[in-house]
mmCIF file of C-alpha atoms in Angstrom:
data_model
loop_
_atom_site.group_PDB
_atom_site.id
_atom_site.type_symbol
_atom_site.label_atom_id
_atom_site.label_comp_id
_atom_site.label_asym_id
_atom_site.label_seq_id
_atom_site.Cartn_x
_atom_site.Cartn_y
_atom_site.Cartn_z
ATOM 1 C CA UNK A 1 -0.735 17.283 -12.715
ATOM 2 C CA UNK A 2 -2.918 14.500 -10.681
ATOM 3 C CA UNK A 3 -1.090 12.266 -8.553
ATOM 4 C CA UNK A 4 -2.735 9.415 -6.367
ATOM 5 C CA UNK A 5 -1.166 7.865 -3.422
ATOM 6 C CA UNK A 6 -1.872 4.591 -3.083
ATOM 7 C CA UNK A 7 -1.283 3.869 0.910
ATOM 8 C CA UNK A 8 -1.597 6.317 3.741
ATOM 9 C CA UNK A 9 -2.429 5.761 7.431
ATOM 10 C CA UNK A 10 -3.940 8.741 8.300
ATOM 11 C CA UNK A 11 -6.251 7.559 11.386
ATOM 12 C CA UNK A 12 -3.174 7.653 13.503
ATOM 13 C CA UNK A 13 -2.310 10.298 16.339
ATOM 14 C CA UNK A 14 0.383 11.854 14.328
ATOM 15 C CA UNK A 15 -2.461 13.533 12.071
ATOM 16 C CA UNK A 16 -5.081 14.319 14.732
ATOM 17 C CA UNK A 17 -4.255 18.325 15.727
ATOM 18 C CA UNK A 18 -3.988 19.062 12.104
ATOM 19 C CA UNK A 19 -5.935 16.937 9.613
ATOM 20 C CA UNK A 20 -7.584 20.039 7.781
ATOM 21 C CA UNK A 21 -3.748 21.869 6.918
ATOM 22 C CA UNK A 22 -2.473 17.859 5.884
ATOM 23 C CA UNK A 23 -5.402 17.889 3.755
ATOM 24 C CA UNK A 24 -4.480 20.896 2.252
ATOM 25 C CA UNK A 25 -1.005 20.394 1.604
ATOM 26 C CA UNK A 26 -1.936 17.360 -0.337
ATOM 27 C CA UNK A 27 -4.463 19.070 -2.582
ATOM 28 C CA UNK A 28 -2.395 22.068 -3.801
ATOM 29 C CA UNK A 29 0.705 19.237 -4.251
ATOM 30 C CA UNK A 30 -2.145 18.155 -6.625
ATOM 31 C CA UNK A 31 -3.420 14.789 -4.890
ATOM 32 C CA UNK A 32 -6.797 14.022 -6.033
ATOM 33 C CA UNK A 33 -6.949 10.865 -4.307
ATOM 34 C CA UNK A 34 -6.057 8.582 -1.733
ATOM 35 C CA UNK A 35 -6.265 5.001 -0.834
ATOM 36 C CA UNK A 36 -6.314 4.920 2.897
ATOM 37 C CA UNK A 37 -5.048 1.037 4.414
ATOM 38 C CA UNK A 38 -5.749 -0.689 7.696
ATOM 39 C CA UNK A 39 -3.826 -2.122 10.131
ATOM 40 C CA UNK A 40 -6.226 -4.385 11.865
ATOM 41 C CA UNK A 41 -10.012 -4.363 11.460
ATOM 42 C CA UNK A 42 -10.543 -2.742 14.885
ATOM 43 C CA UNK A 43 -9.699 0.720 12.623
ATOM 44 C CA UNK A 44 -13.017 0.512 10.435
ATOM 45 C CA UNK A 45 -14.649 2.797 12.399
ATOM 46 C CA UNK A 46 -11.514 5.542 12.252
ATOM 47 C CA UNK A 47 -10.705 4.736 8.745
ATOM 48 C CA UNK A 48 -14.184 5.080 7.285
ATOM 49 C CA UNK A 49 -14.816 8.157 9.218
ATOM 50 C CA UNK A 50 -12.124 10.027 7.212
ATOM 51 C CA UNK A 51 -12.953 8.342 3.911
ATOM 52 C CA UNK A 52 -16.666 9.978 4.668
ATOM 53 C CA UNK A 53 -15.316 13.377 5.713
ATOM 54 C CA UNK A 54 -13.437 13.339 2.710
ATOM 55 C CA UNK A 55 -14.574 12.664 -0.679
ATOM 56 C CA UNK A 56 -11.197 11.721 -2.137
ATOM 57 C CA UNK A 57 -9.883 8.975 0.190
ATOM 58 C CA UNK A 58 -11.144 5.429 -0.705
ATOM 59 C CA UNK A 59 -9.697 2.206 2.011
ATOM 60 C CA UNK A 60 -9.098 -1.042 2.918
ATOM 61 C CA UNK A 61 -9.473 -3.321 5.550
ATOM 62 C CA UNK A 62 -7.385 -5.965 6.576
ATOM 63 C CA UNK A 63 -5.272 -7.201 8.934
ATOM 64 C CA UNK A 64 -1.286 -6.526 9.004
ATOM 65 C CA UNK A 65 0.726 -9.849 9.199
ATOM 66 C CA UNK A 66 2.763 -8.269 12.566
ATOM 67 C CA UNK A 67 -0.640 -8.815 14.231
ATOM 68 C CA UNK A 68 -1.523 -11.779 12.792
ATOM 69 C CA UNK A 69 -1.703 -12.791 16.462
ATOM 70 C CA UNK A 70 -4.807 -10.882 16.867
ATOM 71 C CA UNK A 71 -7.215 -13.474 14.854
ATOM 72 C CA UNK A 72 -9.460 -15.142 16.136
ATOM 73 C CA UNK A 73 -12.807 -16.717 14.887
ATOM 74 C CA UNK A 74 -14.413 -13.460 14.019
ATOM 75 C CA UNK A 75 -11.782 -11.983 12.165
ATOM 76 C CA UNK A 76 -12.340 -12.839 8.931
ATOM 77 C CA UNK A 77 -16.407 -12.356 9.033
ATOM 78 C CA UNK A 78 -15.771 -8.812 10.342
ATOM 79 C CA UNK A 79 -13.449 -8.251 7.739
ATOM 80 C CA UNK A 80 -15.811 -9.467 5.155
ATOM 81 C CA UNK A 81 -18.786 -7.704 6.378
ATOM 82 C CA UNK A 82 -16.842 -4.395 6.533
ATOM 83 C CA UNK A 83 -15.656 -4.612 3.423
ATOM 84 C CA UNK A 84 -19.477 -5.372 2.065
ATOM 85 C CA UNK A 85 -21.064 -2.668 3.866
ATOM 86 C CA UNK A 86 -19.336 -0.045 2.387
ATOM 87 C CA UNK A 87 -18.726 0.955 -1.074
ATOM 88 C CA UNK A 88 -16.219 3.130 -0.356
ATOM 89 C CA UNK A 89 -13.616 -0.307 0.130
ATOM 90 C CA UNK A 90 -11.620 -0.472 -3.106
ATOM 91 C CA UNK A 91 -9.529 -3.319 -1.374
ATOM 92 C CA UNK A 92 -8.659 -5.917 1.019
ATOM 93 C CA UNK A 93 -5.313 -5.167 3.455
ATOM 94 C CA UNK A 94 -2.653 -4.408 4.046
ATOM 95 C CA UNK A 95 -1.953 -8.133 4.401
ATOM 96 C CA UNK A 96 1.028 -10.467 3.972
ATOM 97 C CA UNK A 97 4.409 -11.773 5.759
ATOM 98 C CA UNK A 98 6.634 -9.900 7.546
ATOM 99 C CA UNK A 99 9.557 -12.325 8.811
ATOM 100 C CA UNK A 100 12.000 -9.105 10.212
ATOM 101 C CA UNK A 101 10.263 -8.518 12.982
ATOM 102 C CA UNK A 102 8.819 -11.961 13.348
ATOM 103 C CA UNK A 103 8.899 -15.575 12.625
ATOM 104 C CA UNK A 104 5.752 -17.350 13.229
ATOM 105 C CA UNK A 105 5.544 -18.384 10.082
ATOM 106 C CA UNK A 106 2.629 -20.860 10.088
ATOM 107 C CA UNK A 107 0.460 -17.993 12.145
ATOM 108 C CA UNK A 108 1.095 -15.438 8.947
ATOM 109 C CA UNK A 109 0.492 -17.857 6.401
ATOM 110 C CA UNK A 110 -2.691 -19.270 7.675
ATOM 111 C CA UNK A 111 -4.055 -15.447 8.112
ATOM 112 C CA UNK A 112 -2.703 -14.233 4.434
ATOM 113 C CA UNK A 113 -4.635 -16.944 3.017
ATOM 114 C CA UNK A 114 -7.688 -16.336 4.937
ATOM 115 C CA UNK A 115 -7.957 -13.000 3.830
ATOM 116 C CA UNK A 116 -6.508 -13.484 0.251
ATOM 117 C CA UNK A 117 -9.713 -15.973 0.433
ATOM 118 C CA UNK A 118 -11.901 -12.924 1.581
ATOM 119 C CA UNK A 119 -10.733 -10.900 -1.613
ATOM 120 C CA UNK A 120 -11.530 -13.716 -3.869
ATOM 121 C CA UNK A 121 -15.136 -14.420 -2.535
ATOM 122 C CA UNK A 122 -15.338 -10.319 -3.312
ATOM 123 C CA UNK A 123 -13.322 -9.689 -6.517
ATOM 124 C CA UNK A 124 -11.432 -7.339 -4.331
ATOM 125 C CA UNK A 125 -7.711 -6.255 -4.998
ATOM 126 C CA UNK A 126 -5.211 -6.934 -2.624
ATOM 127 C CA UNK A 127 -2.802 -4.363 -0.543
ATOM 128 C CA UNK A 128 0.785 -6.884 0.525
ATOM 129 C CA UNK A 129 3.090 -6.088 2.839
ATOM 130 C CA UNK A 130 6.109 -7.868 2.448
ATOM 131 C CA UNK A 131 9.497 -8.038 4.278
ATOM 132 C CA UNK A 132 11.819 -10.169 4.004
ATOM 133 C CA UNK A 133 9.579 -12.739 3.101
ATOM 134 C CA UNK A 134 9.560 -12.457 -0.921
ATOM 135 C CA UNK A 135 10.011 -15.912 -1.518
ATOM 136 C CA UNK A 136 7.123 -17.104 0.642
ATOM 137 C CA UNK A 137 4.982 -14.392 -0.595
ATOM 138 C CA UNK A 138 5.167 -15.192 -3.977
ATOM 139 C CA UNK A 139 4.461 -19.173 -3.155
ATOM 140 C CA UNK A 140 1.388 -18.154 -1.335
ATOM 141 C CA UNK A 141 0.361 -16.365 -4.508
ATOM 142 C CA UNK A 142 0.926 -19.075 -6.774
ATOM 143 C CA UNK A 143 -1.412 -21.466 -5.330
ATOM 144 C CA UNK A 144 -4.092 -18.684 -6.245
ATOM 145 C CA UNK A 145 -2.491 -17.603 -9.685
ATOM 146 C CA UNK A 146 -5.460 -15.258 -11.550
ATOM 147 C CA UNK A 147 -8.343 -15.548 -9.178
ATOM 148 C CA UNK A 148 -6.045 -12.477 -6.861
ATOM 149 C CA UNK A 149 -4.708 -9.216 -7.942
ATOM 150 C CA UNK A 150 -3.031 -6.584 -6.166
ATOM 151 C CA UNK A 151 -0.140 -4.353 -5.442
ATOM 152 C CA UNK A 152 2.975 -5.045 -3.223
ATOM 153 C CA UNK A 153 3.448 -2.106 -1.184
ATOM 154 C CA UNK A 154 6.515 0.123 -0.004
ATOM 155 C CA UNK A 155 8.190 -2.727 -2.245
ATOM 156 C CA UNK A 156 12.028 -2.725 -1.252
ATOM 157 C CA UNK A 157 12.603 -6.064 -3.441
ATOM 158 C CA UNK A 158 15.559 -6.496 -5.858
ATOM 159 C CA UNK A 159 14.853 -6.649 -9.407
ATOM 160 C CA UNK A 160 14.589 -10.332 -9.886
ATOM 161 C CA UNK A 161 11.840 -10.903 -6.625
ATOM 162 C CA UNK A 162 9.674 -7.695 -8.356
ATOM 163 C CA UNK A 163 10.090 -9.966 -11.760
ATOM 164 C CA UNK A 164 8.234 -12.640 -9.869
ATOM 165 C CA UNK A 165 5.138 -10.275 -8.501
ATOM 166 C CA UNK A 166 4.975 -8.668 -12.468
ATOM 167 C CA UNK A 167 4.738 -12.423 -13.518
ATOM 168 C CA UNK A 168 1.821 -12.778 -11.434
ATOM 169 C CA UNK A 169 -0.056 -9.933 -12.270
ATOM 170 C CA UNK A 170 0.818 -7.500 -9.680
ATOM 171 C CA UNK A 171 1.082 -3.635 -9.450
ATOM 172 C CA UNK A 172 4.168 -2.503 -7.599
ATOM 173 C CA UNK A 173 4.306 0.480 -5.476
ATOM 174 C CA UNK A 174 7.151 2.903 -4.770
ATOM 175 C CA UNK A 175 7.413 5.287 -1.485
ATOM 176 C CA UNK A 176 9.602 7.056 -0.316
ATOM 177 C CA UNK A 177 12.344 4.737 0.419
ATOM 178 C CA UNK A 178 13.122 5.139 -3.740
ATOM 179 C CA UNK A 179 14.402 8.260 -2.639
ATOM 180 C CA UNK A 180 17.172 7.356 -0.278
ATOM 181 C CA UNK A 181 21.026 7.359 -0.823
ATOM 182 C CA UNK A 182 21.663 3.799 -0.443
ATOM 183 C CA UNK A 183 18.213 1.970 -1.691
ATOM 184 C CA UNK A 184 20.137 0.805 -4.894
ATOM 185 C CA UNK A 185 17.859 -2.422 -4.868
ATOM 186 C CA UNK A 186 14.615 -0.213 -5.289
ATOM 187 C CA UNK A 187 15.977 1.999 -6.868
ATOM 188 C CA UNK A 188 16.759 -0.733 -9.609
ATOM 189 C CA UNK A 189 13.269 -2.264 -9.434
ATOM 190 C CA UNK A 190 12.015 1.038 -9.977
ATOM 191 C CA UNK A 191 13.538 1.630 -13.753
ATOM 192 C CA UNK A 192 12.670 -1.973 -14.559
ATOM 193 C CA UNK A 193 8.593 -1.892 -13.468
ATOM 194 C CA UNK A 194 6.645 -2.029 -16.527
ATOM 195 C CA UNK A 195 4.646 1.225 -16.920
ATOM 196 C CA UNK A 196 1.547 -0.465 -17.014
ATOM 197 C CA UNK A 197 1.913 -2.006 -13.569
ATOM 198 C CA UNK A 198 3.696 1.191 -11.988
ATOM 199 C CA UNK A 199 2.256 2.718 -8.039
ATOM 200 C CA UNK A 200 3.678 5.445 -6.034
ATOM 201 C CA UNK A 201 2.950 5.730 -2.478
ATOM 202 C CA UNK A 202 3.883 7.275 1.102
ATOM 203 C CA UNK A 203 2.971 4.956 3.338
ATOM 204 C CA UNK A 204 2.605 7.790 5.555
ATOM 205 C CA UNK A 205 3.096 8.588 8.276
ATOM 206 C CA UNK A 206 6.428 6.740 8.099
ATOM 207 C CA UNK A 207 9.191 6.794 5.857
ATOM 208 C CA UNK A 208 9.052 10.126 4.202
ATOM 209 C CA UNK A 209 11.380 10.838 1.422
ATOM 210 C CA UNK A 210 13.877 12.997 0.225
ATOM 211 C CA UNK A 211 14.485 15.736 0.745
ATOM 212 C CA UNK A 212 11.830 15.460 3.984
ATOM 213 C CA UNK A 213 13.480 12.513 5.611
ATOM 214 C CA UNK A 214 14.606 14.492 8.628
ATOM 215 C CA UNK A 215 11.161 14.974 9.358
ATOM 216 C CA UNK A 216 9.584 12.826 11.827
ATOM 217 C CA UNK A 217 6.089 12.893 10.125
ATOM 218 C CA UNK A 218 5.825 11.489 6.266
ATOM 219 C CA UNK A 219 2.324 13.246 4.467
ATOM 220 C CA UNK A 220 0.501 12.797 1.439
ATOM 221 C CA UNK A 221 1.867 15.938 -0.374
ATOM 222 C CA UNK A 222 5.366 14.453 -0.153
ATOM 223 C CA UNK A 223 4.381 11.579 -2.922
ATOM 224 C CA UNK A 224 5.148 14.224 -5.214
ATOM 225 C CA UNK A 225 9.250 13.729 -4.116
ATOM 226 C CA UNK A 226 8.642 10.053 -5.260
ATOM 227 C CA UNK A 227 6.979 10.880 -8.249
ATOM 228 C CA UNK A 228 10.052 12.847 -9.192
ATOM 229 C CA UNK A 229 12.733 10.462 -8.388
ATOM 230 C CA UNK A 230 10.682 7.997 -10.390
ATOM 231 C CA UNK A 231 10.545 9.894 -13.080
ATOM 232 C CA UNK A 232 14.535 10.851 -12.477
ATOM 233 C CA UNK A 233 15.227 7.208 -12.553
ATOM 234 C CA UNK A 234 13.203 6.139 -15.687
ATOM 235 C CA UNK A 235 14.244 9.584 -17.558
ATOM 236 C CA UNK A 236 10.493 10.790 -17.861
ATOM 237 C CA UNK A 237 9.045 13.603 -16.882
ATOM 238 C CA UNK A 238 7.152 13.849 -13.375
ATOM 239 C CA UNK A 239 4.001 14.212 -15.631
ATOM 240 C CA UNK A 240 4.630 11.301 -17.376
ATOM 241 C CA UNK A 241 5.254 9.359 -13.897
ATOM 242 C CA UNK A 242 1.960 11.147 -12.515
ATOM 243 C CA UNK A 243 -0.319 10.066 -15.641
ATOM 244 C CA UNK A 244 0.716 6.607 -15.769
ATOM 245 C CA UNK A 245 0.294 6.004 -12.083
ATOM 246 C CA UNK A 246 -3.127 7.591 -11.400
ATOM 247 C CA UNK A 247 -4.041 5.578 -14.730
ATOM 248 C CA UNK A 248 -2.622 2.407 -13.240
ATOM 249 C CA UNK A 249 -4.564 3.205 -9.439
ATOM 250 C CA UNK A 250 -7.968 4.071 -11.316
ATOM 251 C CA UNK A 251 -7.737 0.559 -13.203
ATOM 252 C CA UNK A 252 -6.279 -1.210 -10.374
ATOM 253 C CA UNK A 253 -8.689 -0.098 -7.440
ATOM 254 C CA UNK A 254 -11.616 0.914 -9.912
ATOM 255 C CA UNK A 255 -11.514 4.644 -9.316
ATOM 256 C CA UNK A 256 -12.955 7.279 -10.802
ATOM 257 C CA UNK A 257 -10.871 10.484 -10.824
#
């Protein structure tokens, strides 16, 4: 069984004192590949460092809308160059709006556009965050309609907001917050997602599923637990779930597996 997790942040302290026993953990939990995000563009270096020191990480760059307060007039040629100068970039992000832990609105906007601008000019996909900000996510979209594709990520929207992102052509990504108790919403969302258009993810190091969540440190290995409570959900089997999303990453971020 191959599985693929579509968003990890492993450039961040939590991995540092043991990368090589992370790494494998997620190869004998049958990982073949991962996409690695970014933050802000200030992680290139970090970020492409681990994509190079291992064969089966591929990344992004971008810049997360809770620091959309870090553009300035270079942002969005760094971003572009970085994501030229390396064919190891399958994407452009993790971008979007997140209005729960902030509401400059016009700030967020102005930056998701500039980069969903960059992913045009490069036929790149798109990784979006987006938090309570569905709505305005899926308006920014619209003005773009076929010229974008991408995935929303760690999606916790209710089944008619992840109706809107399938209308438009997006992928939508599960982690491990499909696994919790209470996540009804997702949980929904997840038996409705067409299996053409189906991710799985960690988002790691946060948010690691059951029955890790008392752990302080989410991995890659653990996207096996939301493979399985996909696959619980839909009433497939987890090698079902596993085919169908490494088939939909490969298309989606043009990988070869």
């Amino acid at each position: 069984m191959q599985l693929i997790d579509t968003h990890v942040h492993l450039n961040f302290d939590q991995f540092q004192s043991d990368m090589a026993d992370v790494r494998s953990r997620w190869l004998s939990s049958g990982v073949v590949h991962l996409v690695h995000s970014c933050v802000e563009p200030e992680e290139f270096p970090s970020i492409q460092a681990l994509a190079h020191r291992f064969p089966e990480i591929s990344f992004a760059v971008g810049l997360h809308p809770l620091d959309a307060d870090k553009w300035h007039d270079q942002t969005a040629s760094k971003i572009l160059h970085s994501a030229s100068s390396d064919q190891k970039v399958v994407a452009i992000g993790e971008m979007g709006l997140d209005f729960y832990k902030a509401d400059n609105y016009e700030q967020q906007v102005m930056v998701f556009e500039k980069q969903l601008d960059i992913a045009c000019e490069l036929d790149l996909p798109v990784i979006i965050h987006c938090r309570d900000a569905a709505l305005q996510v899926k308006q920014v979209l619209e003005k773009y309609g076929s010229r974008i594709r991408g995935v929303m990520h760690c999606w916790g929207g209710n089944p008619e907001e992840t109706q809107w992102f399938l209308d438009l052509g997006f992928y939508i990504s599960f982690s491990g917050t499909v696994t919790f108790k209470n996540a009804k919403q997702i949980q929904e969302s997840a038996m409705m997602v067409s299996s053409d258009r189906l991710l799985i993810e960690t988002d790691c190091p946060f948010l690691a599923p059951v029955p890790k969540r008392g752990e302080r440190r989410n991995e890659p290995a653990y996207v096996r637990y939301v493979a399985e409570q996909v696959a619980r959900l839909r009433s497939q089997t987890v090698e079902a779930i596993a085919d169908l999303t490494t088939e939909n990453a490969c298309k989606l971020f043009g990988l070869s597996i």
